[in-house]
mmCIF file of C-alpha atoms in Angstrom:
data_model
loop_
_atom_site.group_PDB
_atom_site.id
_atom_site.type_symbol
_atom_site.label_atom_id
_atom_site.label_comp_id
_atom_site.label_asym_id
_atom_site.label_seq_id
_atom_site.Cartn_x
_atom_site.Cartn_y
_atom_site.Cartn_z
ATOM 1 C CA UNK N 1 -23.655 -6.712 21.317
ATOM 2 C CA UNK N 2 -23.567 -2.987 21.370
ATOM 3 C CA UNK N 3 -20.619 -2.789 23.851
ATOM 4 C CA UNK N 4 -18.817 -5.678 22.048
ATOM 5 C CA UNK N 5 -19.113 -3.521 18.984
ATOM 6 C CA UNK N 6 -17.639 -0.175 21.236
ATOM 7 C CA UNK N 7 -14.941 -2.187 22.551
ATOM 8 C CA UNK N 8 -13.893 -3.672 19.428
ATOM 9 C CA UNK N 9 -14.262 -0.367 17.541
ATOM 10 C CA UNK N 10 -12.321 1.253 19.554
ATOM 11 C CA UNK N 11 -9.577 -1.207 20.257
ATOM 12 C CA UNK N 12 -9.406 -0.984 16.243
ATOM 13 C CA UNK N 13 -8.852 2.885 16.483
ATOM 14 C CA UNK N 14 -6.155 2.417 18.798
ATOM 15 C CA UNK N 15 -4.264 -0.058 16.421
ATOM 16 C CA UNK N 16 -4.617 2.313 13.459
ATOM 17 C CA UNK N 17 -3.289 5.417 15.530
ATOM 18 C CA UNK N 18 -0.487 2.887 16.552
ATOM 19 C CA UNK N 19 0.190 3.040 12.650
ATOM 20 C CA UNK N 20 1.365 6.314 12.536
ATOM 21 C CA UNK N 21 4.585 5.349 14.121
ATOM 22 C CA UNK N 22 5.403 3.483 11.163
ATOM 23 C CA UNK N 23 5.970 7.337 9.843
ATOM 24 C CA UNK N 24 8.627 8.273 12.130
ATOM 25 C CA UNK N 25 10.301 4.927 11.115
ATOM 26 C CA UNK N 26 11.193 6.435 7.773
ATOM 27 C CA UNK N 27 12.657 9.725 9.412
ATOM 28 C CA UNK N 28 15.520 7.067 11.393
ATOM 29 C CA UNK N 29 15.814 5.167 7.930
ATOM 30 C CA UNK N 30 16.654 7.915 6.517
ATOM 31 C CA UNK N 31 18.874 9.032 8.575
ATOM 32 C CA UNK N 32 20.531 5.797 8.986
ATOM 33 C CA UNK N 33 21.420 5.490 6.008
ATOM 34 C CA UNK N 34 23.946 6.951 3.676
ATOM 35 C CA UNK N 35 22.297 8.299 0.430
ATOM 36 C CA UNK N 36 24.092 5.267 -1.363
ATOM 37 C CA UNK N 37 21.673 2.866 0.551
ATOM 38 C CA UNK N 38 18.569 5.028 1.432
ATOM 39 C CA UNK N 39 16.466 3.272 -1.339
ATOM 40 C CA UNK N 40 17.155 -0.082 -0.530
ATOM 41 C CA UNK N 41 16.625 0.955 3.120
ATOM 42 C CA UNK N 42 13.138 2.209 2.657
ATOM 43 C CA UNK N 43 12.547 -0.795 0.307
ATOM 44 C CA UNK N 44 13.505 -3.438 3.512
ATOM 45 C CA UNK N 45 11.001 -1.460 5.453
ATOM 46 C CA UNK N 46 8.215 -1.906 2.823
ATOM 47 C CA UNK N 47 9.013 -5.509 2.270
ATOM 48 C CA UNK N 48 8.896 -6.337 5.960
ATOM 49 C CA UNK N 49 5.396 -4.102 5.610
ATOM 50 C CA UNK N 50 4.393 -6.795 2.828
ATOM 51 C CA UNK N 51 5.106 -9.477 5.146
ATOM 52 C CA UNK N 52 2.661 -8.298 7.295
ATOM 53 C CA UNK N 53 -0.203 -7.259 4.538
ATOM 54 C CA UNK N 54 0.238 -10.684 3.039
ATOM 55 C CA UNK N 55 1.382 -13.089 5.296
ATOM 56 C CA UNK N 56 -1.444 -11.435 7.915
ATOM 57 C CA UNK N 57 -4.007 -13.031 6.875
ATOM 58 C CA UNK N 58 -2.172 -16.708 6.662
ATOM 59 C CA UNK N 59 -1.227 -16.463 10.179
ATOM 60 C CA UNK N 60 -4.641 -14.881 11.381
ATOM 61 C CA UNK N 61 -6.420 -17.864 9.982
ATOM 62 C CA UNK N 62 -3.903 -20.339 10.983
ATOM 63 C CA UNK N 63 -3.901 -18.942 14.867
ATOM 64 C CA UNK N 64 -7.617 -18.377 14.591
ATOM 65 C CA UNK N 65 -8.344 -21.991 13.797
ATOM 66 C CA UNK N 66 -5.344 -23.367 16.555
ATOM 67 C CA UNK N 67 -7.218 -21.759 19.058
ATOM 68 C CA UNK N 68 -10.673 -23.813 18.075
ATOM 69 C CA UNK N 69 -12.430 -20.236 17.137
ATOM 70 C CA UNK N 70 -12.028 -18.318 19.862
ATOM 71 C CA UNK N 71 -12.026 -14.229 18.870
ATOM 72 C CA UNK N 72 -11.108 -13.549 22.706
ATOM 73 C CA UNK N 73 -7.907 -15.500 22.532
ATOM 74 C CA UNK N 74 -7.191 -14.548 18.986
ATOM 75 C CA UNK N 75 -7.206 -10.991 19.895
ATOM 76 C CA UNK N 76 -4.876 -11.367 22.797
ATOM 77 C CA UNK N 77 -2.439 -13.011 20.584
ATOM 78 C CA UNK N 78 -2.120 -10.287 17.872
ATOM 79 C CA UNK N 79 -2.527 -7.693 20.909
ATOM 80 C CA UNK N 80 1.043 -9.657 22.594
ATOM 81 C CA UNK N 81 2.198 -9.101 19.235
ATOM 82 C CA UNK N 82 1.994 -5.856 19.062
ATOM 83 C CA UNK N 83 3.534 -5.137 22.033
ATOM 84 C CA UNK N 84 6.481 -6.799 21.247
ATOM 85 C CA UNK N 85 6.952 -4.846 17.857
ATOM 86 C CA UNK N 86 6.478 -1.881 20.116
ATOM 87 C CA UNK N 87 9.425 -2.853 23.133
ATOM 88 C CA UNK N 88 11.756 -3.804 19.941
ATOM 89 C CA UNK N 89 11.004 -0.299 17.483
ATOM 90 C CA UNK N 90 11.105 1.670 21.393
ATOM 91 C CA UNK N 91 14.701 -0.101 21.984
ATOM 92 C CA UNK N 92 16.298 0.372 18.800
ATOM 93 C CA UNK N 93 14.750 4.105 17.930
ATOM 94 C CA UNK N 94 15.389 5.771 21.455
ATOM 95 C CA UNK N 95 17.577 3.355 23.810
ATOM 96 C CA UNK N 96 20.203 1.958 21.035
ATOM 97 C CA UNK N 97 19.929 4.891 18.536
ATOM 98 C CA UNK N 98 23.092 7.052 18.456
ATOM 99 C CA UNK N 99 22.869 9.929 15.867
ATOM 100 C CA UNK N 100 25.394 9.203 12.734
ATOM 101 C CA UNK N 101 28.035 11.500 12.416
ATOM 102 C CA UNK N 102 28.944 10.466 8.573
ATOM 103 C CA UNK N 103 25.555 10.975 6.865
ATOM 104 C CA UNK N 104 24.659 14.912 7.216
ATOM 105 C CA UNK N 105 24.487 16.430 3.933
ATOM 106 C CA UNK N 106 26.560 19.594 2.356
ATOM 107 C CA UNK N 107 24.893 22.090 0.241
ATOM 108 C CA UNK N 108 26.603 21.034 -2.681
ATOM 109 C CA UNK N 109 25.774 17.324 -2.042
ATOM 110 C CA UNK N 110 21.846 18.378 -1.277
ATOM 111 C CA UNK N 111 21.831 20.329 -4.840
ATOM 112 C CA UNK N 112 23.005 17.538 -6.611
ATOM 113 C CA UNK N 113 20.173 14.648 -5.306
ATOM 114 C CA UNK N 114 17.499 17.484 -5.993
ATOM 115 C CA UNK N 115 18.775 18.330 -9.351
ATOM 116 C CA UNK N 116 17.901 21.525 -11.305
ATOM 117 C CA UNK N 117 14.186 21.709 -11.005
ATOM 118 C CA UNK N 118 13.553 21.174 -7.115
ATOM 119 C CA UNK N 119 14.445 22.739 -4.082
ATOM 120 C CA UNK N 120 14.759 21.739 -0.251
ATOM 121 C CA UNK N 121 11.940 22.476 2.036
ATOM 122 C CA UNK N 122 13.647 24.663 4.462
ATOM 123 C CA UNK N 123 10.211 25.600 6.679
ATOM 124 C CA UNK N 124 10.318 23.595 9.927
ATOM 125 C CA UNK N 125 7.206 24.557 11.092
ATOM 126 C CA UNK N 126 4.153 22.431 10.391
ATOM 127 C CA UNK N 127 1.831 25.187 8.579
ATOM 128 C CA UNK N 128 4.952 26.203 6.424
ATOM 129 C CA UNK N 129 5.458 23.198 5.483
ATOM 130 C CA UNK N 130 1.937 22.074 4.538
ATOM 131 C CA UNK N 131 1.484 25.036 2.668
ATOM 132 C CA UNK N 132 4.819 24.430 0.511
ATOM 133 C CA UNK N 133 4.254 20.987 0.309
ATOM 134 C CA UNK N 134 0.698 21.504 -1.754
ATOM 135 C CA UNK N 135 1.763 24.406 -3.286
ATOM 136 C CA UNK N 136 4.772 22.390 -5.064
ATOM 137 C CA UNK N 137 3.019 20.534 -8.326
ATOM 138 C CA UNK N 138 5.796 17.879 -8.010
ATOM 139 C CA UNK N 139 5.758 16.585 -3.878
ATOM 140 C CA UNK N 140 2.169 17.465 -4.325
ATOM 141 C CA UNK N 141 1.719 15.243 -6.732
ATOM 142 C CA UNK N 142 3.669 12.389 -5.015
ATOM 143 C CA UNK N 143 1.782 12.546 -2.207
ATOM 144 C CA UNK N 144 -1.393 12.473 -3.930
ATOM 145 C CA UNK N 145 -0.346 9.524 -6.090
ATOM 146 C CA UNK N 146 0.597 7.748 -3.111
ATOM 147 C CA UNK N 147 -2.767 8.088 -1.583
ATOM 148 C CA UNK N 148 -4.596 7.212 -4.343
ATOM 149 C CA UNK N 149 -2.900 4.188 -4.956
ATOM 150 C CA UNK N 150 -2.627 3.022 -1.592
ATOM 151 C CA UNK N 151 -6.629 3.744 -1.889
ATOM 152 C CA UNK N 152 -6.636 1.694 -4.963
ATOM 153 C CA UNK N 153 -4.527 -1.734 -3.324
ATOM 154 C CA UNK N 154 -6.124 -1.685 -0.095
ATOM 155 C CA UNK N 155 -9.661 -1.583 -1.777
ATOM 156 C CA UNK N 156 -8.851 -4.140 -4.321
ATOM 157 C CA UNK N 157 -7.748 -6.176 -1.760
ATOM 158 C CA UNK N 158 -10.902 -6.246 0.080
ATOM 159 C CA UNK N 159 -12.962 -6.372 -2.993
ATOM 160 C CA UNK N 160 -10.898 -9.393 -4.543
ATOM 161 C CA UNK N 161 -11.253 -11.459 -0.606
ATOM 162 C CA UNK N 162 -15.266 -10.644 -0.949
ATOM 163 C CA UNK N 163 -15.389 -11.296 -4.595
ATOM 164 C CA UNK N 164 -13.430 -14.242 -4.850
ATOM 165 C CA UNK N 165 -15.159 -16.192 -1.284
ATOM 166 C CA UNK N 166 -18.065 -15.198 -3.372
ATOM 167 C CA UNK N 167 -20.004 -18.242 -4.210
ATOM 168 C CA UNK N 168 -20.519 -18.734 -8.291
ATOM 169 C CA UNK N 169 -24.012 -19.268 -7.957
ATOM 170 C CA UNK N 170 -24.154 -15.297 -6.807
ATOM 171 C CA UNK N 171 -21.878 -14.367 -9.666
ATOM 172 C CA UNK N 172 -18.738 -14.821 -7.758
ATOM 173 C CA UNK N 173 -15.718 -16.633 -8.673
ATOM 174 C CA UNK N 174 -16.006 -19.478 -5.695
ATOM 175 C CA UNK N 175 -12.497 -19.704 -4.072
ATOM 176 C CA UNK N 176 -12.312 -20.759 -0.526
ATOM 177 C CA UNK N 177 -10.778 -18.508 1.875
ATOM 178 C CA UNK N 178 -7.881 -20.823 2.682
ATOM 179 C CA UNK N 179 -6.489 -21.517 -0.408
ATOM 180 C CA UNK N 180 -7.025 -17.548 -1.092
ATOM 181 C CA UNK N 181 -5.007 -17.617 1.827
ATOM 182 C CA UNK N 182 -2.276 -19.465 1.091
ATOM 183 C CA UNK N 183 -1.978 -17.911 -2.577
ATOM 184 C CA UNK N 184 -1.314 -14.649 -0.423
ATOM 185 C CA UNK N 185 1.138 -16.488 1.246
ATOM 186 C CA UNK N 186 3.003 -17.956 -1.894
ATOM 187 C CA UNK N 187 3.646 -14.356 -2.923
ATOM 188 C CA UNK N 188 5.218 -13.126 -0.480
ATOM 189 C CA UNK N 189 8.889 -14.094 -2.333
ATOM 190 C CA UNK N 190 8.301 -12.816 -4.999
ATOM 191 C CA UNK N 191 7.364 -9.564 -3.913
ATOM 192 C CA UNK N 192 9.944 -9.033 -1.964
ATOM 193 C CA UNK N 193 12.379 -10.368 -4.517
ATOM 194 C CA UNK N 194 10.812 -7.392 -6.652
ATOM 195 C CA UNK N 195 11.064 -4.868 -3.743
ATOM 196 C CA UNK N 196 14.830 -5.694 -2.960
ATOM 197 C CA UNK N 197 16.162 -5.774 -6.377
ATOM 198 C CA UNK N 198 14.019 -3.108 -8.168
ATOM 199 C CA UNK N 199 16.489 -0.354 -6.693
ATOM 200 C CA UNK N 200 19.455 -1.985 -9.510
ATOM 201 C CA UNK N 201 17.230 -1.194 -11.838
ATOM 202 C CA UNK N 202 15.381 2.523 -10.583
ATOM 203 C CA UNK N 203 16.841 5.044 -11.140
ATOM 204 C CA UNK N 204 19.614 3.337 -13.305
ATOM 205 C CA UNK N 205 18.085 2.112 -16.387
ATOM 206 C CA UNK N 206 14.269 2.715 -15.548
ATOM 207 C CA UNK N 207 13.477 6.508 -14.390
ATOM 208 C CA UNK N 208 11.162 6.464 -11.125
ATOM 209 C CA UNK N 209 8.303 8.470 -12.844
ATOM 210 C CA UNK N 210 8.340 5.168 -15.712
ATOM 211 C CA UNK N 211 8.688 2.325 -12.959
ATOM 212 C CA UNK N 212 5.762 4.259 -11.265
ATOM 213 C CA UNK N 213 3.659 4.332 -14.555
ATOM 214 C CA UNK N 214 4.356 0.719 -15.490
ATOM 215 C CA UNK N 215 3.859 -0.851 -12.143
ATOM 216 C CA UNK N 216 0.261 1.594 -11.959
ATOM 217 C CA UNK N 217 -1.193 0.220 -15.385
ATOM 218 C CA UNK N 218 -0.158 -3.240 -14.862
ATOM 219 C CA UNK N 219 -1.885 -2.883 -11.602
ATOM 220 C CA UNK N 220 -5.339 -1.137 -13.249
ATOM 221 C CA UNK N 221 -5.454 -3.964 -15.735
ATOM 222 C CA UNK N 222 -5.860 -6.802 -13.148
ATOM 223 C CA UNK N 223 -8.278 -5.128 -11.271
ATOM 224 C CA UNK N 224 -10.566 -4.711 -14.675
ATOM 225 C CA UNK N 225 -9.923 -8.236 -14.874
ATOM 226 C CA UNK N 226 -10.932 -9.180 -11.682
ATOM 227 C CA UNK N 227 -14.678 -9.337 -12.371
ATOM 228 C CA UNK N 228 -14.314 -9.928 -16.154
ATOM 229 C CA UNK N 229 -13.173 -13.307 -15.371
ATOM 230 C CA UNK N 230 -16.426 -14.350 -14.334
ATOM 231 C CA UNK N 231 -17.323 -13.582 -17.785
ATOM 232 C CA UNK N 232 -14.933 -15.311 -19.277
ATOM 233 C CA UNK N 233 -14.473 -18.968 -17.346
ATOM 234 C CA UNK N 234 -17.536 -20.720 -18.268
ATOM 235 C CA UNK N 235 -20.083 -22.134 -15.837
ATOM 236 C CA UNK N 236 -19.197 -25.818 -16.889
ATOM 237 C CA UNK N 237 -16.393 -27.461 -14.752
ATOM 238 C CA UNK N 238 -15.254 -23.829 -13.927
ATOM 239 C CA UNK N 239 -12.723 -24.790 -10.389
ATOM 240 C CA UNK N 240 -10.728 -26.705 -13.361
ATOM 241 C CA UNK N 241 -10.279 -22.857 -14.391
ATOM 242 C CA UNK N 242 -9.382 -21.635 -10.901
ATOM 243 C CA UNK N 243 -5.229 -21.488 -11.556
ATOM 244 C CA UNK N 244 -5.995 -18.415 -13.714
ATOM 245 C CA UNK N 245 -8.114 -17.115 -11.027
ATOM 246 C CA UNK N 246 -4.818 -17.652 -8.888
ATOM 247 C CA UNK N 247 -2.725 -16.464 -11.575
ATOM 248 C CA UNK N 248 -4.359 -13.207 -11.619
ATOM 249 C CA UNK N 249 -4.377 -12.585 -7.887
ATOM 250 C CA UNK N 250 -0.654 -13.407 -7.683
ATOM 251 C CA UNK N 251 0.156 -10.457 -9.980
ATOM 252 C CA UNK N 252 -2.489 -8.248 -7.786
ATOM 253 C CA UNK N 253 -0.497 -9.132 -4.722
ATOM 254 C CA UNK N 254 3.346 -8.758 -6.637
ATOM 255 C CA UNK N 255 2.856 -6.017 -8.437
ATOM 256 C CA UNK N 256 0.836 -3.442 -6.940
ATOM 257 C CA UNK N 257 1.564 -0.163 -5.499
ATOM 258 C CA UNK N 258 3.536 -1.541 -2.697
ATOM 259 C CA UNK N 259 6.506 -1.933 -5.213
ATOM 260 C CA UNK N 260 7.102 1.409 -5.657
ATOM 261 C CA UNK N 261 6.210 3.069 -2.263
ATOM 262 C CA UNK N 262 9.516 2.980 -1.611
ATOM 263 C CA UNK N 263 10.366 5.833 -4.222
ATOM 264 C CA UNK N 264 7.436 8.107 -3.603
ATOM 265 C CA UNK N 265 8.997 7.737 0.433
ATOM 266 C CA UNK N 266 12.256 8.585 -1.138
ATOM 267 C CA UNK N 267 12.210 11.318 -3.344
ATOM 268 C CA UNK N 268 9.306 12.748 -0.532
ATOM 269 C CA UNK N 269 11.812 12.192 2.068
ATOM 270 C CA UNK N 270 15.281 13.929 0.210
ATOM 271 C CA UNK N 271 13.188 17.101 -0.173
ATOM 272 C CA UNK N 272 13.091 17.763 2.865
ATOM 273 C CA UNK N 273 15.463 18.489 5.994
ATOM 274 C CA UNK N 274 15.776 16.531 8.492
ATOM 275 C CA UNK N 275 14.416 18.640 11.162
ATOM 276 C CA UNK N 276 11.087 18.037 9.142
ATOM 277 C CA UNK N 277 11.154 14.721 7.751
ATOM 278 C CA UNK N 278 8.798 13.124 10.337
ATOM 279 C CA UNK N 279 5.843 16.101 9.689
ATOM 280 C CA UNK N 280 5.934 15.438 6.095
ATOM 281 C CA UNK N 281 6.119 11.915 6.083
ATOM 282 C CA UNK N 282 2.891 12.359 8.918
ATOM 283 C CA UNK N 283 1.344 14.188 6.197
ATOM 284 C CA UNK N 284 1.838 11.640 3.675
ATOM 285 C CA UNK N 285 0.420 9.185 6.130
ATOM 286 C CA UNK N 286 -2.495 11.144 6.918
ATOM 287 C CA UNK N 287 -3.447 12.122 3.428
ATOM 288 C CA UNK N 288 -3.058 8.462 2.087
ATOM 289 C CA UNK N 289 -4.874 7.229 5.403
ATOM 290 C CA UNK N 290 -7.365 9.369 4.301
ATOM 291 C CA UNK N 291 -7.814 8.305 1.179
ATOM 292 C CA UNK N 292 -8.100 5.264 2.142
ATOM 293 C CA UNK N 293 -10.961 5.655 4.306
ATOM 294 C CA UNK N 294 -13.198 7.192 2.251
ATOM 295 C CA UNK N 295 -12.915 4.717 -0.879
ATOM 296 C CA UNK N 296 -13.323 1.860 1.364
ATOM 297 C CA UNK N 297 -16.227 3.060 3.052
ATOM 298 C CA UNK N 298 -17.774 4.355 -0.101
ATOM 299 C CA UNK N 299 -16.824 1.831 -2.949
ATOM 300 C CA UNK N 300 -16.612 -1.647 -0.801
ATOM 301 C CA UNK N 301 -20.148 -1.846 0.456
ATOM 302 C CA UNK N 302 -21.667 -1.310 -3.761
ATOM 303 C CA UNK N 303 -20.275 -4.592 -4.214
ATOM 304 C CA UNK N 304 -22.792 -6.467 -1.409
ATOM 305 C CA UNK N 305 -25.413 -4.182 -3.060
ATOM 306 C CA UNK N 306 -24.620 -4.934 -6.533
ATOM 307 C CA UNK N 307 -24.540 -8.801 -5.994
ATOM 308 C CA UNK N 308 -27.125 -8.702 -3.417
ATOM 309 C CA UNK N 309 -29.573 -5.842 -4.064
ATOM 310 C CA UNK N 310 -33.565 -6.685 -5.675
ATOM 311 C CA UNK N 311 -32.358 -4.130 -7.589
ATOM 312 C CA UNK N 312 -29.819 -5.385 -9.710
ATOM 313 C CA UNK N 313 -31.674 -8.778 -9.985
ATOM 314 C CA UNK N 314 -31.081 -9.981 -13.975
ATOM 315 C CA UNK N 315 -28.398 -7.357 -14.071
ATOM 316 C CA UNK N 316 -25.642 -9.153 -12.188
ATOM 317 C CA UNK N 317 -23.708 -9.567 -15.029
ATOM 318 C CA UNK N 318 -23.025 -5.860 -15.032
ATOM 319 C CA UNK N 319 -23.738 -5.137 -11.190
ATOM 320 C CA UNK N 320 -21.039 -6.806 -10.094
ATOM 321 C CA UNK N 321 -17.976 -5.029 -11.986
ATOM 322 C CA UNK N 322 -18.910 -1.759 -10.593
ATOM 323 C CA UNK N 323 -17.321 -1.409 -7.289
ATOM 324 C CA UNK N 324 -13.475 -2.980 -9.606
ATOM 325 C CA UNK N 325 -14.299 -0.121 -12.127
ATOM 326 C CA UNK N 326 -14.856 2.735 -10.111
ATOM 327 C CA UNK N 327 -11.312 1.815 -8.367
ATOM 328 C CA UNK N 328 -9.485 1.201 -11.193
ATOM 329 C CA UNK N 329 -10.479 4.482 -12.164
ATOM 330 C CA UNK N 330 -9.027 6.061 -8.916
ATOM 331 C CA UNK N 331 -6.118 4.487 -10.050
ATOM 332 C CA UNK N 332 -6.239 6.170 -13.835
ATOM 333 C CA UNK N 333 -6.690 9.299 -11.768
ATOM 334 C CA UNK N 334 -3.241 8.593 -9.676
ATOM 335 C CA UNK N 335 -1.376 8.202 -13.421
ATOM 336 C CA UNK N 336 -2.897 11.349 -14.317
ATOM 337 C CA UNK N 337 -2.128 13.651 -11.685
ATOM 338 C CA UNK N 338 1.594 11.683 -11.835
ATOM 339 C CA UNK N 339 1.683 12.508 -15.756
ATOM 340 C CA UNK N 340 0.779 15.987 -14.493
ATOM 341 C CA UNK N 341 3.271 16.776 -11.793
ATOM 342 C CA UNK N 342 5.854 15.566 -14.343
ATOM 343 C CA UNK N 343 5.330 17.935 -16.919
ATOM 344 C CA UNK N 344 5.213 20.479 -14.290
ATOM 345 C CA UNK N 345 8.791 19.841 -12.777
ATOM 346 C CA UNK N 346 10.479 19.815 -16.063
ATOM 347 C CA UNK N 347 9.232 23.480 -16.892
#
């Protein structure tokens, strides 16, 4: 068991250094594109990215069960995968790609996406640039409210699967894991109906710091909710209640951070050059992966303890909201810092 455990760890590792290249993705998108379609470019690239968060676990189970069970086989599948999304992004990035000739940006072109208050990162070295980067309140701040709400979806999301295949008898709200599945499924339209057409909408008629804001409380409420409903469906007959339960995960899955990764990974990406888009956009990564790690690691497991614990026995009630409210409170700690970095870059 110990050696399975190695071996699977480390296969794991591999996959999530793999992710990284997902970075260098947005440098060729962005210089693909002219600045007329650079938002709708990066928000194809996160939609495609939804497919795979949401969709993913459809599929998984769907090929899992196909193959009667077997992990072996199931593995080897998503591994074959893999390598095909590798042979196609190594073809079109560095056999097919031909630099664009019509896309490279004059000063006076440069000053008028940045506006008044900003100014290009010129620094192509990778301690320069960190040390800009953090020292700017406003990219600082983007890249800090994309890692905490990244850290905030990606928890939630785990919390909501545990919570919801939860039985009620231990205070959980009793859904199966294949209609949880196919609810994840079912929203994969609409969120990418909300990813593609957002951009007529940002920066037009809603400013990017508002679409941020609304889509970030909207987000917070639902995971408050999340446990509260166990509160409020009663015991009696409660699966007649479980289209609200549905109801509410929908909107977790539509309109979550995802929706508006696509701006922070603009306005990150148009601050700097292009000779330094891929370290920044590495940073991003890194910071958000970061992030990431540590909530899960530290928030996920309180919700076994707080349902399963002698501790919390009689207190279950309470217990079990924990582990939502500490991350909705990572994600009132995004708006915050986002509130902040505003007021900073219109001084």
């Amino acid at each position: 068991i110990g050696m399975s455990m190695f071996v699977i760890c480390l296969c794991r590792f591999a996959a999530g250094v793999a992710l990284n290249i997902h970075t260098v993705g947005k440098d060729f998108l962005f210089e693909f594109c002219d600045e007329g379609y650079r938002q709708i470019g990066l928000s194809i690239d996160s939609a495609f990215s939804c497919f795979g968060s949401l969709a993913g676990p459809f599929i998984g189970y769907y090929v899992y069960h196909k193959l009667d069970k077997d992990f072996e086989a199931t593995c080897l599948v998503m591994a074959v995968a893999f390598f095909i999304g590798f042979i196609l992004f190594f073809h079109v990035f560095f056999i097919s790609y031909t630099p664009p000739l019509n896309v490279s940006h004059t000063d006076e072109e440069m000053a008028r996406m940045l506006g008044h208050h900003s100014e290009q990162i010129e620094h192509t070295d990778f301690k320069s640039v960190f040390k800009q980067i953090f020292s700017d309140p406003s990219i600082r701040g983007l890249i800090l409210v994309y890692g905490l709400s990244m850290a905030t979806s990606e928890c939630d999301l785990v919390l909501s699967v545990l919570y919801m295949e939860t039985s009620w008898r231990d205070y959980g709200l009793g859904i199966d894991a294949y209609s949880l599945s196919k609810v994840s499924l079912a929203c994969f339209i609409p969120t990418v109906l909300l990813l593609l057409w957002s951009y007529k909408i940002v920066p037009r008629h809603i400013k990017y710091i508002n679409f941020i804001k609304y889509v970030l409380i909207i987000f917070i409420i639902t995971v408050i909710l999340t446990p509260l409903l166990r509160d409020i469906i009663p015991d009696e007959n409660h699966k007649t209640y479980n289209f609200v339960i549905y109801a509410l995960q929908s909107s977790k899955y539509v309109i979550s951070p995802h929706a508006y990764a696509p701006y922070i990974h603009y306005l990150v990406n148009k601050r700097a050059n292009k000779h330094i888009r891929t370290v920044i956009n590495s940073i991003n990564f890194v910071v958000s992966t970061l992030f990431i790690v540590i909530a899960m690691n530290l928030i996920v497991p309180l919700l076994s303890i707080s349902l399963y614990s002698p501790m919390f026995e009689g207190k279950r009630t309470y217990s079990k909201d924990v582990s939502f409210f500490i991350v909705a409170g990572i994600g009132l700690t995004a708006l915050f810092i986002l509130s902040r970095s505003h007021s900073h870059s219109k001084h």
